[in-house]
Amino acid sequence: MPQSPATRVVAAGRPAREPDAPLNQPVEFASTYHAGGEVGYGRYGNATWAALEAVLGDLEGGRALAFASGLAASSAVISLLPEGAVVVAPDTAYLGVLDQLRERAAQGRLTLRQLPVTDTAGIAAAAKGAAMVWLESPTNPNLDVADIEAAATAAREAGALTVVDNTFATPLLQRPLELGADIVLHSVTKLLAGHSDVVLGALVVGGDDVYDRLDAHRRLHGAIPGPMEAFLAARGIRTLAVRLEKAQATATELASRLRAHPSVNLVRYPGFGTMCSIEVAGGAAGADKVVDTVELWVHSTSLGGVESSLERRRRWPTESETVDESLLRLSVGIEDVDDLWADLSRALDAI
Ligand SMILES: *Cc1c(COP(=O)(O)O)cnc(C)c1O
């Protein structure tokens, strides 16, 4: 019987069970290896990356490649595109990924067709003649949800690769390869590593040809993870199921309390996951008042740590104009729900 993902986060990616073998893959600090083996050099492989890749591949149902950051991973995916390719992408998504696509479009090297991830029919139509359909679901920070299966089916019929940024859902809530996607992207920095102490990325791929091309890109361009980062991420993943369960229950409860707060105009919560965005009274100034008033919630960018944090996303100049000026992105951690609510509701009262 296949094991539950809650078991696989604990059991996968371990050293072989031999007498005196360690339970966890230790950090392997090595730039080079004795000749004659499969790895050879520290830019080509590392046992600590391999352990992290084993657990990620197991969870997503494919083969994983770890990268120095989520953006190093997206950059590797974009490198697969031929010059002049058409890419279908969300109108709102993680801004760094969109900036990478826009940079290449500005250089005249690709044509971008951007539309909302919720517009499944539009995505299917735009996929015709495209080389790649890029999805993110739920999106950062509007938390819109894509129909991955329908979009991936249309992309496949059109001969395009489907990429899904699965950072917000994690493989415990959504497995895009099973829905027909070709490449899954993770900012491992976020929920997977889970403790706000690591920057790391990963790709998980279904097909061998795409895997080989991405592996070759990593070898040649060198956006490799550090062994210490890979160790910390693998360690973080061991508690992913319990962190996610707790934070998701809290996020669901906070979303319902937030809907009843007079200073909240809109709650964006897709019904699952640990992220919840709110649009508040008083525009940008109202939102800034909230981040200045909270004492338990941390005002910072990034997300997915054990500590709850929040941020007004439009403080970043390249954030999409489809994101409201007053939008606060809440990353719910594992603190007590009533302590989180007391702090947040007091800050909302202060608007
Ligand atoms: C943070 C993030 C990224 C970028 O990852 P880094 O690890 O910061 O490079 C990509 N996609 C999403 C959805 C993110 O939240």
Coordinates of C-alpha atoms and ligand atoms in Angstrom, one line a residue:
M1 CA 0.0 0.0 0.0
P2 CA 1.5 3.4 -0.9
Q3 CA 2.3 5.4 2.2
S4 CA 0.7 8.8 3.0
P5 CA 2.6 12.0 2.3
A6 CA 2.6 12.6 6.0
T7 CA 4.7 9.5 6.3
R8 CA 6.9 10.1 3.3
V9 CA 8.0 13.5 4.6
V10 CA 9.5 11.6 7.5
A11 CA 10.6 8.4 5.8
A12 CA 11.9 9.4 2.4
G13 CA 15.5 10.5 1.6
R14 CA 17.2 8.6 4.4
P15 CA 20.5 6.8 4.2
A16 CA 20.3 3.0 3.8
R17 CA 19.5 1.0 7.0
E18 CA 22.9 -0.5 7.8
P19 CA 24.6 -0.9 11.2
D20 CA 26.0 2.4 12.4
A21 CA 24.7 4.3 9.3
P22 CA 23.3 7.7 10.5
L23 CA 19.6 8.2 10.4
N24 CA 19.9 11.5 8.6
Q25 CA 22.1 12.2 5.6
P26 CA 24.9 14.4 7.1
V27 CA 26.1 17.6 5.6
E28 CA 28.7 16.7 3.0
F29 CA 31.2 19.6 2.6
A30 CA 33.2 18.6 -0.5
S31 CA 34.3 20.5 -3.6
T32 CA 35.9 17.5 -5.1
Y33 CA 35.9 13.7 -4.9
H34 CA 38.4 10.9 -5.7
A35 CA 38.3 10.2 -9.4
G36 CA 36.4 7.3 -10.9
G37 CA 33.0 7.8 -9.3
E38 CA 29.7 9.2 -10.5
V39 CA 29.8 12.6 -8.9
G40 CA 33.4 13.8 -9.5
Y41 CA 33.1 17.4 -8.6
G42 CA 31.0 19.5 -6.2
R43 CA 29.1 21.4 -8.9
Y44 CA 27.8 18.1 -10.3
G45 CA 26.4 16.5 -7.2
N46 CA 26.5 16.2 -3.5
A47 CA 25.1 13.5 -1.1
T48 CA 23.2 16.1 0.9
W49 CA 21.5 17.6 -2.1
A50 CA 20.7 14.0 -3.2
A51 CA 18.8 13.3 0.1
L52 CA 16.8 16.5 -0.3
E53 CA 16.0 15.6 -3.9
A54 CA 15.0 12.1 -3.0
V55 CA 12.3 13.4 -0.5
L56 CA 11.1 16.1 -2.9
G57 CA 10.9 13.7 -5.8
D58 CA 9.1 11.1 -3.7
L59 CA 6.5 13.7 -2.6
E60 CA 5.8 15.2 -6.0
G61 CA 6.1 11.9 -7.9
G62 CA 9.0 12.8 -10.2
R63 CA 12.8 13.5 -10.2
A64 CA 14.0 16.5 -8.3
L65 CA 16.8 19.0 -8.8
A66 CA 17.8 21.4 -6.1
F67 CA 18.9 24.9 -7.0
A68 CA 20.5 27.8 -5.1
S69 CA 17.1 29.6 -4.9
G70 CA 13.5 29.5 -6.3
L71 CA 14.5 32.1 -8.8
A72 CA 17.6 30.1 -9.9
A73 CA 15.2 27.2 -10.5
S74 CA 12.8 29.4 -12.6
S75 CA 15.7 30.8 -14.5
A76 CA 16.8 27.2 -15.4
V77 CA 13.3 26.5 -16.7
I78 CA 13.2 29.7 -18.8
S79 CA 16.6 28.6 -20.3
L80 CA 14.8 25.7 -21.9
L81 CA 12.9 28.1 -24.2
P82 CA 14.0 28.6 -27.8
E83 CA 14.6 32.2 -28.9
G84 CA 11.3 33.8 -29.9
A85 CA 9.1 31.3 -28.0
V86 CA 5.6 32.2 -26.9
V87 CA 5.0 31.8 -23.1
V88 CA 1.6 31.9 -21.5
A89 CA 1.9 33.3 -18.0
P90 CA -0.3 34.6 -15.1
D91 CA -1.1 38.3 -15.0
T92 CA -0.4 38.1 -11.3
A93 CA 2.2 35.7 -9.8
Y94 CA 5.4 35.9 -7.8
L95 CA 6.9 39.1 -9.0
G96 CA 10.5 37.8 -9.4
V97 CA 9.3 35.0 -11.8
L98 CA 7.3 37.5 -13.8
D99 CA 10.2 39.9 -13.8
Q100 CA 12.4 37.2 -15.3
L101 CA 9.9 36.5 -18.1
R102 CA 9.4 40.3 -18.7
E103 CA 13.2 40.8 -18.9
R104 CA 13.5 38.2 -21.6
A105 CA 10.5 39.6 -23.4
A106 CA 12.0 43.1 -23.3
Q107 CA 15.2 41.7 -24.9
G108 CA 13.0 40.5 -27.7
R109 CA 13.7 36.9 -26.9
L110 CA 10.2 35.7 -26.0
T111 CA 6.5 36.8 -26.4
L112 CA 4.5 36.9 -23.3
R113 CA 0.7 36.2 -23.2
Q114 CA -0.4 37.1 -19.7
L115 CA -3.9 36.3 -18.3
P116 CA -5.5 35.5 -15.0
V117 CA -4.8 31.9 -13.8
T118 CA -8.6 31.5 -13.3
D119 CA -9.3 32.1 -17.0
T120 CA -9.0 28.4 -18.0
A121 CA -10.6 28.8 -21.4
G122 CA -8.3 31.8 -22.1
I123 CA -5.2 29.9 -21.1
A124 CA -6.3 26.9 -23.4
A125 CA -6.7 29.3 -26.3
A126 CA -3.4 31.1 -25.6
A127 CA -1.6 27.8 -25.4
K128 CA -1.9 27.3 -29.2
G129 CA 1.4 28.1 -30.7
A130 CA 3.1 28.5 -27.3
A131 CA 6.2 26.6 -26.1
M132 CA 5.3 26.9 -22.4
V133 CA 2.3 27.5 -20.1
W134 CA 3.4 28.9 -16.8
L135 CA 1.0 28.5 -13.8
E136 CA 1.2 29.4 -10.2
S137 CA -1.6 28.2 -7.9
P138 CA -2.6 29.5 -5.5
T139 CA -1.0 32.7 -6.8
N140 CA 1.2 35.0 -4.8
P141 CA -0.3 37.2 -3.4
N142 CA -3.9 37.2 -4.7
L143 CA -4.4 33.5 -3.9
D144 CA -6.3 32.7 -7.1
V145 CA -6.5 29.0 -8.0
A146 CA -5.9 27.6 -11.5
D147 CA -7.5 24.5 -13.0
I148 CA -4.1 22.8 -13.5
E149 CA -5.5 19.7 -15.1
A150 CA -7.5 21.5 -17.7
A151 CA -4.7 23.9 -18.5
A152 CA -2.1 21.1 -18.7
T153 CA -4.3 19.1 -21.0
A154 CA -4.7 22.0 -23.4
A155 CA -1.0 22.8 -23.2
R156 CA -0.1 19.2 -24.0
E157 CA -2.5 19.2 -27.0
A158 CA -0.8 22.4 -28.2
G159 CA 2.7 20.8 -27.7
A160 CA 3.6 23.2 -24.9
L161 CA 5.3 22.3 -21.6
T162 CA 3.3 23.1 -18.4
V163 CA 5.2 24.5 -15.4
V164 CA 3.5 24.9 -12.1
D165 CA 4.9 26.9 -9.2
N166 CA 3.6 24.8 -6.3
T167 CA 5.3 26.9 -3.5
F168 CA 2.0 27.9 -1.8
A169 CA 0.3 24.5 -1.9
T170 CA 3.3 22.2 -1.3
P171 CA 3.1 18.6 -2.5
L172 CA 0.9 17.7 0.5
L173 CA -2.0 19.7 -0.9
Q174 CA -1.4 19.6 -4.6
R175 CA 0.7 17.3 -6.9
P176 CA 0.8 19.0 -10.3
L177 CA 2.7 16.2 -12.1
E178 CA -0.3 13.9 -11.3
L179 CA -2.5 16.6 -12.9
G180 CA -0.5 16.5 -16.2
A181 CA 2.1 19.2 -15.6
D182 CA 5.7 18.6 -16.8
I183 CA 7.7 20.7 -14.3
V184 CA 7.0 21.7 -10.7
L185 CA 8.8 24.6 -9.2
H186 CA 9.4 25.2 -5.5
S187 CA 10.8 28.1 -3.6
V188 CA 12.1 25.7 -0.9
T189 CA 12.8 28.8 1.1
K190 CA 9.1 29.0 2.1
L191 CA 7.0 26.2 3.6
L192 CA 9.2 23.3 2.7
A193 CA 12.3 24.5 4.7
G194 CA 9.8 26.3 6.9
H195 CA 12.0 28.1 9.4
S196 CA 13.0 31.4 7.7
D197 CA 16.7 30.4 7.8
V198 CA 17.4 29.1 4.2
V199 CA 17.1 30.3 0.6
L200 CA 16.8 27.4 -1.7
G201 CA 14.8 26.2 -4.8
A202 CA 13.9 23.0 -6.5
L203 CA 12.4 21.6 -9.7
V204 CA 10.6 18.3 -9.9
V205 CA 10.2 16.8 -13.3
G206 CA 8.2 13.9 -14.8
G207 CA 10.1 13.2 -18.1
D208 CA 13.8 12.2 -18.4
D209 CA 14.5 14.5 -21.4
V210 CA 13.5 17.6 -19.5
Y211 CA 15.3 16.4 -16.4
D212 CA 18.5 15.9 -18.4
R213 CA 18.3 19.4 -19.9
L214 CA 17.8 21.0 -16.5
D215 CA 20.6 19.0 -14.9
A216 CA 22.9 20.0 -17.7
H217 CA 21.9 23.7 -17.2
R218 CA 22.7 23.5 -13.5
R219 CA 26.1 21.9 -14.1
L220 CA 27.0 24.5 -16.7
H221 CA 25.5 27.6 -15.1
G222 CA 26.3 26.7 -11.5
A223 CA 23.2 27.8 -9.6
I224 CA 23.8 24.9 -7.1
P225 CA 22.5 24.7 -3.5
G226 CA 24.9 24.8 -0.6
P227 CA 25.2 21.5 1.4
M228 CA 24.2 23.3 4.6
E229 CA 21.1 24.8 3.0
A230 CA 20.1 21.4 1.6
F231 CA 20.6 19.8 5.0
L232 CA 18.4 22.5 6.7
A233 CA 15.7 22.1 4.1
A234 CA 15.6 18.3 4.4
R235 CA 15.4 18.7 8.1
G236 CA 12.6 21.2 7.8
I237 CA 10.6 18.9 5.5
R238 CA 10.5 16.3 8.3
T239 CA 7.9 18.4 10.1
L240 CA 6.0 19.7 7.1
A241 CA 2.9 17.7 7.6
V242 CA 2.4 18.7 11.2
R243 CA 3.3 22.4 10.5
L244 CA 1.0 22.5 7.6
E245 CA -1.9 20.9 9.4
K246 CA -1.6 23.3 12.4
A247 CA -1.0 26.4 10.3
Q248 CA -3.8 25.6 7.8
A249 CA -6.3 25.1 10.7
T250 CA -5.3 28.5 12.1
A251 CA -5.5 30.2 8.7
T252 CA -9.0 28.8 8.2
E253 CA -10.1 30.1 11.6
L254 CA -8.4 33.5 11.0
A255 CA -10.0 33.9 7.6
S256 CA -13.5 33.4 9.1
R257 CA -12.8 35.9 11.9
L258 CA -11.3 38.4 9.5
R259 CA -14.5 38.3 7.3
A260 CA -16.4 39.7 10.3
H261 CA -13.9 42.5 11.1
P262 CA -15.2 46.0 10.1
S263 CA -11.7 47.2 8.9
V264 CA -11.4 44.3 6.4
N265 CA -12.9 44.9 3.0
L266 CA -12.0 41.5 1.4
V267 CA -10.6 38.2 2.6
R268 CA -8.8 36.1 0.0
Y269 CA -8.5 32.6 1.3
P270 CA -8.8 29.7 -1.2
G271 CA -10.1 27.3 1.5
F272 CA -6.8 25.5 1.9
G273 CA -3.2 26.3 2.8
T274 CA -1.5 28.6 5.2
M275 CA -1.6 31.9 3.2
C276 CA -4.5 34.4 3.5
S277 CA -4.5 37.9 1.9
I278 CA -6.7 40.7 3.1
E279 CA -7.7 44.1 1.7
V280 CA -8.2 46.6 4.5
A281 CA -9.9 50.0 5.0
G282 CA -7.9 53.1 4.5
G283 CA -5.9 52.0 1.4
A284 CA -2.1 51.8 1.6
A285 CA -2.0 53.9 4.8
G286 CA -4.5 51.6 6.5
A287 CA -2.4 48.6 5.7
D288 CA 0.8 50.3 6.8
K289 CA -0.8 51.1 10.1
V290 CA -1.5 47.4 10.6
V291 CA 2.1 46.4 9.9
D292 CA 3.4 49.1 12.3
T293 CA 1.0 48.1 15.1
V294 CA 1.4 44.3 15.3
E295 CA 3.8 43.0 17.9
L296 CA 3.5 39.2 17.5
W297 CA 3.1 39.0 13.8
V298 CA 6.4 39.8 12.0
H299 CA 6.5 42.5 9.4
S300 CA 8.7 41.0 6.7
T301 CA 8.7 39.7 3.2
S302 CA 8.9 35.9 2.5
L303 CA 6.5 33.4 4.0
G304 CA 6.0 29.8 5.1
G305 CA 8.0 30.0 8.4
V306 CA 6.8 28.8 11.8
E307 CA 6.4 32.4 12.8
S308 CA 3.4 34.3 11.4
S309 CA 4.4 37.2 9.2
L310 CA 2.6 39.8 7.1
E311 CA 3.5 42.3 4.4
R312 CA 1.8 45.0 2.2
R313 CA 2.9 43.7 -1.2
R314 CA 2.5 46.9 -3.2
R315 CA 5.4 48.3 -1.2
W316 CA 7.5 46.6 -3.9
P317 CA 7.6 48.8 -7.0
T318 CA 7.3 45.9 -9.5
E319 CA 4.3 44.2 -7.8
S320 CA 1.4 43.8 -10.2
E321 CA -1.3 46.5 -10.3
T322 CA -3.8 43.7 -10.1
V323 CA -2.8 43.6 -6.4
D324 CA -4.7 46.1 -4.3
E325 CA -2.7 48.9 -2.6
S326 CA -4.2 47.8 0.7
L327 CA -3.5 44.1 0.3
L328 CA -1.8 42.5 3.3
R329 CA -0.4 39.0 2.6
L330 CA -0.6 37.0 5.8
S331 CA 1.6 33.9 6.2
V332 CA 0.2 31.9 9.1
G333 CA 2.6 30.1 11.3
I334 CA 2.1 27.7 14.2
E335 CA 1.5 30.0 17.2
D336 CA -1.7 29.8 19.2
V337 CA -4.6 31.1 17.1
D338 CA -6.1 33.3 19.9
D339 CA -2.7 35.0 20.4
L340 CA -2.5 35.7 16.7
W341 CA -6.0 37.0 16.5
A342 CA -5.6 39.2 19.6
D343 CA -2.5 40.9 18.0
L344 CA -4.0 41.2 14.5
S345 CA -7.4 42.4 15.5
R346 CA -5.9 45.0 17.7
A347 CA -3.8 46.3 14.8
L348 CA -6.9 46.3 12.5
D349 CA -8.9 48.2 15.2
A350 CA -6.1 50.9 15.0
I351 CA -6.8 51.8 11.4
Ligands
LIG1 C1 9.5 33.3 -3.0 C2 8.9 32.7 -4.2 C3 9.7 32.4 -5.3 C4 11.1 32.7 -5.4 O1 11.9 31.9 -4.6 P1 13.3 32.4 -3.9 O2 13.6 31.2 -3.1 O3 13.0 33.6 -3.1 O4 14.2 32.6 -5.0 C5 9.0 31.8 -6.4 N1 7.7 31.6 -6.4 C6 6.9 31.9 -5.3 C7 5.5 31.6 -5.4 C8 7.5 32.4 -4.2 O5 6.7 32.7 -3.2

